[in-house]
CSV table of C-alpha atoms in Angstrom, one decimal:
chain,number,residue,atom,x,y,z
X,1,MET,CA,0.8,23.1,21.5
X,2,SER,CA,-2.4,25.1,20.9
X,3,GLU,CA,-3.3,28.2,22.8
X,4,VAL,CA,-6.0,26.2,24.5
X,5,ASP,CA,-3.5,23.5,25.6
X,6,VAL,CA,-1.1,26.2,26.9
X,7,ALA,CA,-4.0,27.8,28.9
X,8,GLU,CA,-5.0,24.5,30.4
X,9,ALA,CA,-1.5,23.5,31.3
X,10,ALA,CA,-1.1,26.8,33.2
X,11,GLY,CA,-4.5,26.2,34.9
X,12,LEU,CA,-7.9,27.6,34.2
X,13,THR,CA,-9.5,30.5,36.1
X,14,THR,CA,-12.6,30.1,38.2
X,15,GLY,CA,-14.6,32.0,35.6
X,16,ALA,CA,-13.4,29.7,32.8
X,17,VAL,CA,-14.3,26.6,34.7
X,18,ALA,CA,-17.7,28.0,35.6
X,19,ARG,CA,-18.4,28.7,31.9
X,20,ARG,CA,-17.2,25.2,30.9
X,21,LEU,CA,-19.5,23.5,33.4
X,22,GLY,CA,-22.5,25.8,33.2
X,23,VAL,CA,-22.5,26.8,36.9
X,24,SER,CA,-21.8,30.1,38.5
X,25,PRO,CA,-18.4,31.1,40.0
X,26,THR,CA,-20.2,31.6,43.3
X,27,THR,CA,-21.3,27.9,43.2
X,28,LEU,CA,-17.7,26.8,42.6
X,29,ARG,CA,-16.4,28.9,45.5
X,30,SER,CA,-19.2,27.5,47.8
X,31,TRP,CA,-18.1,23.9,46.9
X,32,ASP,CA,-14.5,24.9,47.6
X,33,ARG,CA,-15.4,26.2,51.1
X,34,ARG,CA,-17.9,23.5,52.0
X,35,TYR,CA,-16.5,20.4,50.5
X,36,GLY,CA,-12.9,21.1,49.5
X,37,LEU,CA,-13.6,20.9,45.7
X,38,GLY,CA,-11.3,23.7,44.8
X,39,PRO,CA,-8.0,24.3,42.9
X,40,ALA,CA,-5.0,22.5,44.3
X,41,SER,CA,-2.7,25.4,43.5
X,42,ARG,CA,-2.7,29.1,43.2
X,43,SER,CA,-0.6,31.3,41.0
X,44,GLN,CA,1.3,34.4,42.1
X,45,GLY,CA,-1.1,37.0,43.6
X,46,ARG,CA,-3.1,34.1,45.1
X,47,HIS,CA,-5.1,33.7,41.8
X,48,ARG,CA,-7.0,30.4,41.8
X,49,ARG,CA,-5.9,28.1,39.0
X,50,TRP,CA,-7.8,24.9,38.2
X,51,SER,CA,-5.8,21.9,36.9
X,52,PRO,CA,-7.3,19.3,34.7
X,53,GLN,CA,-7.7,17.0,37.8
X,54,ASP,CA,-9.5,19.8,39.7
X,55,VAL,CA,-11.8,20.3,36.7
X,56,ALA,CA,-12.5,16.6,36.5
X,57,MET,CA,-13.4,16.6,40.2
X,58,VAL,CA,-16.1,19.3,39.9
X,59,GLU,CA,-17.4,17.9,36.6
X,60,GLU,CA,-18.0,14.7,38.6
X,61,MET,CA,-19.7,16.8,41.3
X,62,CYS,CA,-22.0,18.4,38.7
X,63,ARG,CA,-22.8,15.0,37.1
X,64,LEU,CA,-23.8,13.4,40.4
X,65,ALA,CA,-25.7,16.4,41.7
X,66,ALA,CA,-27.7,16.6,38.4
X,67,THR,CA,-28.9,13.0,39.0
X,68,GLY,CA,-30.3,13.9,42.4
X,69,VAL,CA,-27.4,12.8,44.7
X,70,ALA,CA,-27.1,14.9,47.8
X,71,PRO,CA,-24.3,17.5,47.5
X,72,ALA,CA,-22.3,16.2,50.5
X,73,GLU,CA,-22.3,12.7,49.1
X,74,ALA,CA,-21.6,13.9,45.5
X,75,ALA,CA,-18.6,15.8,46.8
X,76,ARG,CA,-17.3,12.7,48.7
X,77,VAL,CA,-17.5,10.6,45.6
X,78,ALA,CA,-16.0,13.2,43.4
X,79,ARG,CA,-13.0,13.6,45.8
X,80,SER,CA,-12.5,9.9,46.1
X,81,THR,CA,-12.6,9.5,42.3
X,82,HIS,CA,-10.5,12.4,41.2
X,83,GLY,CA,-8.9,13.8,44.4
X,84,GLU,CA,-7.4,10.6,45.9
X,85,GLY,CA,-10.1,10.5,48.6
X,86,ALA,CA,-9.4,13.8,50.3
X,87,PRO,CA,-9.4,17.5,49.7
X,88,PRO,CA,-6.3,19.0,48.1
X,89,ALA,CA,-3.4,19.5,50.5
X,90,THR,CA,-3.4,23.3,50.2
X,91,VAL,CA,-7.2,23.6,50.8
X,92,PRO,CA,-8.4,23.2,54.4
X,93,ALA,CA,-10.5,20.2,54.9
X,94,ALA,CA,-14.2,21.1,55.3
X,95,PRO,CA,-15.8,19.9,58.5
X,96,ALA,CA,-18.0,16.9,58.1
X,97,PRO,CA,-21.5,18.0,57.1
X,98,ALA,CA,-24.2,17.6,59.7
X,99,PRO,CA,-26.6,14.8,59.1
X,100,GLU,CA,-29.6,15.9,57.1
X,101,PRO,CA,-32.9,16.0,59.1
X,102,VAL,CA,-35.5,13.5,58.4
X,103,ARG,CA,-38.1,15.1,56.1
X,104,PRO,CA,-41.8,14.6,56.5
X,105,PRO,CA,-43.5,12.7,53.6
X,106,GLU,CA,-45.0,15.8,52.0
X,107,THR,CA,-41.6,17.5,51.6
X,108,ALA,CA,-39.4,14.4,50.8
X,109,GLY,CA,-37.4,14.9,47.7
X,110,ARG,CA,-37.4,18.7,48.0
X,111,ARG,CA,-34.4,20.8,49.0
X,112,GLY,CA,-33.2,24.3,48.4
X,113,GLY,CA,-29.9,25.0,46.6
X,114,ALA,CA,-28.6,26.3,43.4
X,115,GLY,CA,-29.4,24.8,40.1
X,116,GLY,CA,-26.8,26.0,37.6
X,117,GLY,CA,-26.7,29.4,39.3
X,118,LEU,CA,-30.5,29.9,39.1
X,119,PRO,CA,-32.4,31.2,42.1
X,120,LEU,CA,-34.6,28.1,42.7
X,121,GLY,CA,-35.4,28.3,46.4
X,122,ASP,CA,-37.2,25.4,48.0
X,123,VAL,CA,-38.2,23.2,45.1
X,124,ARG,CA,-38.4,19.5,44.1
X,125,GLN,CA,-35.1,17.8,43.6
X,126,GLU,CA,-35.9,17.4,39.9
X,127,CYS,CA,-35.9,21.2,39.4
X,128,ARG,CA,-32.2,21.4,40.2
X,129,GLY,CA,-31.1,18.9,37.6
X,130,LEU,CA,-33.5,20.5,35.1
X,131,ALA,CA,-32.1,24.0,35.7
X,132,ARG,CA,-28.5,22.8,35.3
X,133,ALA,CA,-29.4,21.2,32.0
X,134,ALA,CA,-31.1,24.4,30.9
X,135,VAL,CA,-28.1,26.6,31.7
X,136,ARG,CA,-25.9,24.1,29.8
X,137,LEU,CA,-28.3,24.4,26.8
X,138,ASP,CA,-28.4,20.6,26.9
X,139,ALA,CA,-31.6,19.8,24.9
X,140,PRO,CA,-31.4,16.0,25.0
X,141,GLU,CA,-31.0,16.1,28.8
X,142,LEU,CA,-33.9,18.5,29.2
X,143,GLU,CA,-36.2,16.3,27.1
X,144,SER,CA,-35.2,13.2,29.1
X,145,ARG,CA,-35.8,14.9,32.5
X,146,LEU,CA,-39.1,16.5,31.5
X,147,LEU,CA,-40.6,13.3,30.3
X,148,ASP,CA,-39.3,11.4,33.3
X,149,ALA,CA,-41.1,14.0,35.5
X,150,VAL,CA,-44.3,13.5,33.6
X,151,ARG,CA,-44.0,9.7,33.7
X,152,GLN,CA,-43.3,9.7,37.5
X,153,HIS,CA,-45.7,12.4,38.8
X,154,GLY,CA,-48.4,12.8,36.2
X,155,LEU,CA,-48.9,15.9,34.0
X,156,THR,CA,-50.4,18.3,36.5
X,157,THR,CA,-47.9,17.7,39.3
X,158,ALA,CA,-45.0,17.8,36.8
X,159,TRP,CA,-46.2,21.1,35.5
X,160,GLU,CA,-46.9,22.8,38.8
X,161,GLU,CA,-43.9,21.5,40.8
X,162,VAL,CA,-41.2,20.9,38.3
X,163,MET,CA,-41.7,22.9,35.1
X,164,VAL,CA,-43.2,26.1,36.5
X,165,PRO,CA,-40.6,26.6,39.3
X,166,THR,CA,-37.8,26.2,36.9
X,167,LEU,CA,-39.3,28.5,34.4
X,168,ARG,CA,-39.8,31.2,37.1
X,169,ALA,CA,-36.2,30.8,38.2
X,170,VAL,CA,-34.9,31.4,34.7
X,171,GLY,CA,-37.2,34.4,34.4
X,172,ARG,CA,-35.9,35.9,37.6
X,173,LYS,CA,-32.3,35.3,36.5
X,174,TRP,CA,-33.1,37.0,33.1
X,175,GLU,CA,-34.6,40.0,34.8
X,176,SER,CA,-31.6,40.5,37.1
X,177,SER,CA,-28.9,39.8,34.4
X,178,GLY,CA,-29.8,42.2,31.6
X,179,ASP,CA,-29.9,40.4,28.3
X,180,ARG,CA,-28.3,37.2,29.6
X,181,TYR,CA,-30.1,33.9,29.9
X,182,VAL,CA,-32.6,34.8,27.2
X,183,GLU,CA,-31.4,31.7,25.2
X,184,VAL,CA,-31.9,29.6,28.4
X,185,GLU,CA,-35.5,30.6,28.8
X,186,HIS,CA,-36.3,30.1,25.1
X,187,LEU,CA,-34.8,26.6,25.0
X,188,LEU,CA,-36.4,25.6,28.3
X,189,SER,CA,-39.8,26.9,27.1
X,190,TRP,CA,-39.5,25.1,23.8
X,191,GLN,CA,-38.5,21.8,25.5
X,192,ILE,CA,-41.4,22.1,27.9
X,193,SER,CA,-43.7,22.7,25.0
X,194,THR,CA,-42.3,19.6,23.2
X,195,ALA,CA,-42.6,17.5,26.4
X,196,LEU,CA,-46.2,18.5,26.8
X,197,ARG,CA,-47.0,17.3,23.3
X,198,ARG,CA,-45.2,14.1,23.8
X,199,ALA,CA,-46.7,13.4,27.2
X,200,PRO,CA,-49.3,10.9,25.8
X,201,LEU,CA,-46.4,8.7,24.7
X,202,VAL,CA,-45.2,8.1,28.3
X,203,LEU,CA,-48.6,8.2,30.2
X,204,PRO,CA,-51.0,5.3,30.5
X,205,ARG,CA,-53.8,5.4,27.9
X,206,PRO,CA,-56.9,7.0,29.4
X,207,ALA,CA,-60.3,5.5,29.4
X,208,ASP,CA,-62.7,6.8,26.8
X,209,VAL,CA,-65.1,9.5,28.0
X,210,THR,CA,-68.8,9.9,27.2
X,211,GLY,CA,-69.4,12.1,24.2
X,212,THR,CA,-67.0,13.4,21.5
X,213,GLU,CA,-67.6,17.2,21.7
X,214,PRO,CA,-64.4,18.8,22.7
X,215,VAL,CA,-63.1,21.5,25.0
X,216,VAL,CA,-61.9,24.4,22.8
X,217,LEU,CA,-58.7,26.0,24.2
X,218,ALA,CA,-57.7,29.4,22.9
X,219,CYS,CA,-55.6,32.4,23.8
X,220,ALA,CA,-57.5,35.7,23.7
X,221,PRO,CA,-56.9,37.9,20.7
X,222,GLY,CA,-53.4,39.5,21.0
X,223,GLU,CA,-52.3,37.0,23.7
X,224,GLN,CA,-49.0,35.3,22.7
X,225,HIS,CA,-48.3,33.4,25.9
X,226,SER,CA,-49.7,30.0,25.2
X,227,LEU,CA,-47.5,27.6,27.3
X,228,PRO,CA,-49.9,27.3,30.3
X,229,LEU,CA,-52.7,26.5,27.8
X,230,GLU,CA,-50.6,23.8,26.3
X,231,ALA,CA,-50.2,22.3,29.8
X,232,LEU,CA,-54.0,22.3,30.2
X,233,ASP,CA,-54.4,20.6,26.8
X,234,ALA,CA,-51.9,17.9,27.9
X,235,ALA,CA,-53.5,17.4,31.3
X,236,LEU,CA,-57.0,17.0,29.8
X,237,ALA,CA,-55.6,14.5,27.4
X,238,GLU,CA,-54.3,12.5,30.4
X,239,LEU,CA,-57.9,12.2,31.5
X,240,GLY,CA,-59.2,11.3,28.0
X,241,VAL,CA,-61.0,14.6,27.6
X,242,PRO,CA,-61.2,15.6,23.9
X,243,THR,CA,-59.8,19.0,23.0
X,244,ARG,CA,-59.2,21.4,20.2
X,245,MET,CA,-56.1,23.6,20.8
X,246,LEU,CA,-56.2,26.8,18.8
X,247,GLY,CA,-53.0,28.3,20.4
X,248,ALA,CA,-51.9,31.9,20.6
X,249,ALA,CA,-53.6,35.1,19.5
X,250,VAL,CA,-56.8,33.5,18.1
X,251,PRO,CA,-58.9,36.0,16.1
X,252,VAL,CA,-62.5,36.4,17.3
X,253,GLU,CA,-64.0,35.1,14.1
X,254,ALA,CA,-61.9,32.0,14.1
X,255,LEU,CA,-62.7,31.2,17.7
X,256,LEU,CA,-66.5,31.6,17.1
X,257,ALA,CA,-66.4,29.4,14.0
X,258,CYS,CA,-64.5,26.7,15.8
X,259,VAL,CA,-66.9,26.7,18.7
X,260,ARG,CA,-69.9,26.4,16.4
X,261,ARG,CA,-68.4,23.8,14.1
X,262,THR,CA,-67.3,21.5,17.0
X,263,GLY,CA,-70.3,22.0,19.2
X,264,ALA,CA,-67.8,22.6,22.1
X,265,VAL,CA,-68.8,21.5,25.6
X,266,ALA,CA,-66.6,24.2,27.0
X,267,VAL,CA,-64.3,27.0,25.9
X,268,VAL,CA,-61.2,28.1,27.8
X,269,LEU,CA,-60.1,31.7,27.1
X,270,TRP,CA,-56.5,32.2,28.3
X,271,ALA,CA,-55.2,35.7,29.1
X,272,GLN,CA,-51.8,36.3,30.6
X,273,THR,CA,-52.3,40.1,31.0
X,274,ARG,CA,-55.2,42.4,31.8
X,275,SER,CA,-54.8,44.0,28.4
X,276,THR,CA,-55.8,40.8,26.6
X,277,ALA,CA,-58.6,39.6,29.0
X,278,SER,CA,-61.9,40.6,27.4
X,279,GLY,CA,-65.1,40.2,29.4
X,280,PRO,CA,-67.3,41.1,26.4
X,281,LEU,CA,-65.7,38.3,24.3
X,282,ALA,CA,-66.3,35.8,27.1
X,283,ARG,CA,-69.9,36.8,27.3
X,284,HIS,CA,-70.3,36.7,23.5
X,285,VAL,CA,-68.9,33.1,23.4
X,286,ALA,CA,-71.1,32.1,26.3
X,287,GLY,CA,-74.1,33.4,24.4
X,288,LEU,CA,-73.5,31.2,21.3
X,289,GLN,CA,-76.3,28.7,20.6
X,290,TRP,CA,-76.6,25.8,18.2
X,291,GLY,CA,-78.7,22.7,17.8
X,292,PRO,CA,-82.4,22.0,17.0
X,293,SER,CA,-85.1,24.3,18.3
X,294,GLY,CA,-86.1,23.2,21.8
X,295,ALA,CA,-82.7,21.6,22.4
X,296,ARG,CA,-80.4,24.5,22.1
X,297,ARG,CA,-76.9,24.2,23.5
X,298,ARG,CA,-74.4,26.7,24.8
X,299,PRO,CA,-70.7,26.3,25.8
X,300,PHE,CA,-69.4,26.5,29.3
X,301,VAL,CA,-66.9,29.3,29.3
X,302,LEU,CA,-63.9,29.3,31.6
X,303,PRO,CA,-61.7,32.4,31.7
X,304,ALA,CA,-58.1,31.3,32.7
X,305,GLY,CA,-54.9,33.0,33.4
X,306,PRO,CA,-53.6,35.9,35.6
X,307,GLY,CA,-55.1,38.5,33.2
X,308,TRP,CA,-58.6,37.7,34.4
X,309,ASP,CA,-59.2,39.8,37.5
X,310,ARG,CA,-62.5,39.9,39.2
X,311,ARG,CA,-63.7,42.8,37.1
X,312,ALA,CA,-62.9,41.2,33.8
X,313,ALA,CA,-64.2,37.8,34.7
X,314,GLY,CA,-67.4,39.1,36.0
X,315,ASP,CA,-69.9,36.3,36.9
X,316,PHE,CA,-67.8,33.6,35.2
X,317,PRO,CA,-66.2,30.9,37.4
X,318,ARG,CA,-62.7,31.8,38.6
X,319,CYS,CA,-59.9,29.4,37.7
X,320,GLY,CA,-57.3,29.0,40.4
X,321,GLY,CA,-54.6,27.2,38.4
X,322,LEU,CA,-54.1,24.1,36.3
X,323,ARG,CA,-55.3,21.6,38.8
X,324,ASP,CA,-58.5,23.6,39.4
X,325,ALA,CA,-59.1,23.9,35.6
X,326,VAL,CA,-58.6,20.2,35.1
X,327,ARG,CA,-61.0,19.3,37.9
X,328,THR,CA,-63.7,21.7,36.6
X,329,LEU,CA,-63.5,20.6,33.0
X,330,GLY,CA,-63.1,16.9,33.8
X,331,GLY,CA,-66.3,17.2,35.8
X,332,LEU,CA,-68.2,18.1,32.7
X,333,TYR,CA,-67.3,14.7,31.3
X,334,GLY,CA,-67.8,12.8,34.5
X,335,VAL,CA,-64.1,12.0,35.0
X,336,GLU,CA,-61.9,12.7,38.0
X,337,GLY,CA,-60.4,16.1,37.2
X,338,ALA,CA,-57.1,15.8,39.0
X,339,SER,CA,-53.7,14.5,38.2
X,340,ARG,CA,-53.1,10.9,39.3
X,341,SER,CA,-50.2,12.1,41.5
X,342,THR,CA,-51.3,14.8,43.9
X,343,GLY,CA,-48.8,14.3,46.7
X,344,ARG,CA,-45.2,15.4,46.8
X,345,GLY,CA,-43.0,12.4,46.6
C-alpha cells in the first residue's frame, strides 16, 4: 500500500481536502456547520478526518455549486447521493434553510457567497463557478464558462458583470495572500483574453457598417495592461465596427504611422495609470491630417482607462467604461453602441 493509500485510509485533514478540491478550509467548515457536509469521524484530540465517502460528498457539492445550483439544494443532493440522505451521525443536523426571498428581475441570478475562497461579494451566479474553475487552474472549464457568458449575455455585459468582478476578486486575494494566487490571476487573464478573441465564433454575425476605415486601439507608450482594450476590440467587433488592435506599449512613431496609413475614424488611447496617460500625445494624434486639400480629415481621439484624470484628458471626451466607449464609437458608424444584453438576467 502506498503512502497516499495509507493516508487516505486514515482519513484526510481538512487542509488536504481543501487543496484537493480547490476551495478554502473556511468554506469546508461553513458547509459542515450549515449543511452537515463534514467528516463522519474525528481522530484522537478531536482532529477532523475526512473519509473517501466524506470527500466524495463535498466533491459532489462543488460540482453542483459550480453549475449554478443553490448551495442548500446542492448540499441536499450531495448528502442523498453520498451520505445516505442525511448528515453523518456524529454531526448535528443543520436546521432547514430558510426559503430564499424572491428576487426582483434586475438582480435575479445574482447572489453573494464564496467562489473557490475568493472574495466575490454580490455578483452574478456565473462568477462563482468561474472563480472555482480559476482556483482549480481548470483551463478547459474556464474557456467553456467564459464563452457561455459571452454567448448568453453579449460581450459588454459578460465583460462588465462576469469577467471583471472575477478578475478583481482574484486581485484582492493576491494582494492579501502574499505571493499566492499569482498563477490563478495569470491563467484567468489569459483565458479571458483568449475568450475575447474567440467571441466572434459564438456571437451572431454583425451587419456590415458604412465605411471601412477603422478604429485604432492602442495602449499608450509604456502601458502594458491591455486586457480592457481587448474587451473593447471584441465589443466593437460584435457591432461590426472595423478595428486595428495594436496592443500594449505602442511606440509613438508606430501609432502615428498606423493612424495615417489606415485613415482611422477614431483612435482609442488606453492608460491604466497616470504615469502612462499623455495629454500631449492625445493632442498630437488629434492634430494629424490627411486627404486631399479642401477635404482634410482628422481622427476622433478617445482617451480611455483610469489613468486619464481630468487634467490629463483636458478637453477630450471622458470615457466612463466599456459600455460608454462602445456607444460613443458605435455612434461614429451609425450603429447602436451598446451590448445586445443590457439587463441582468
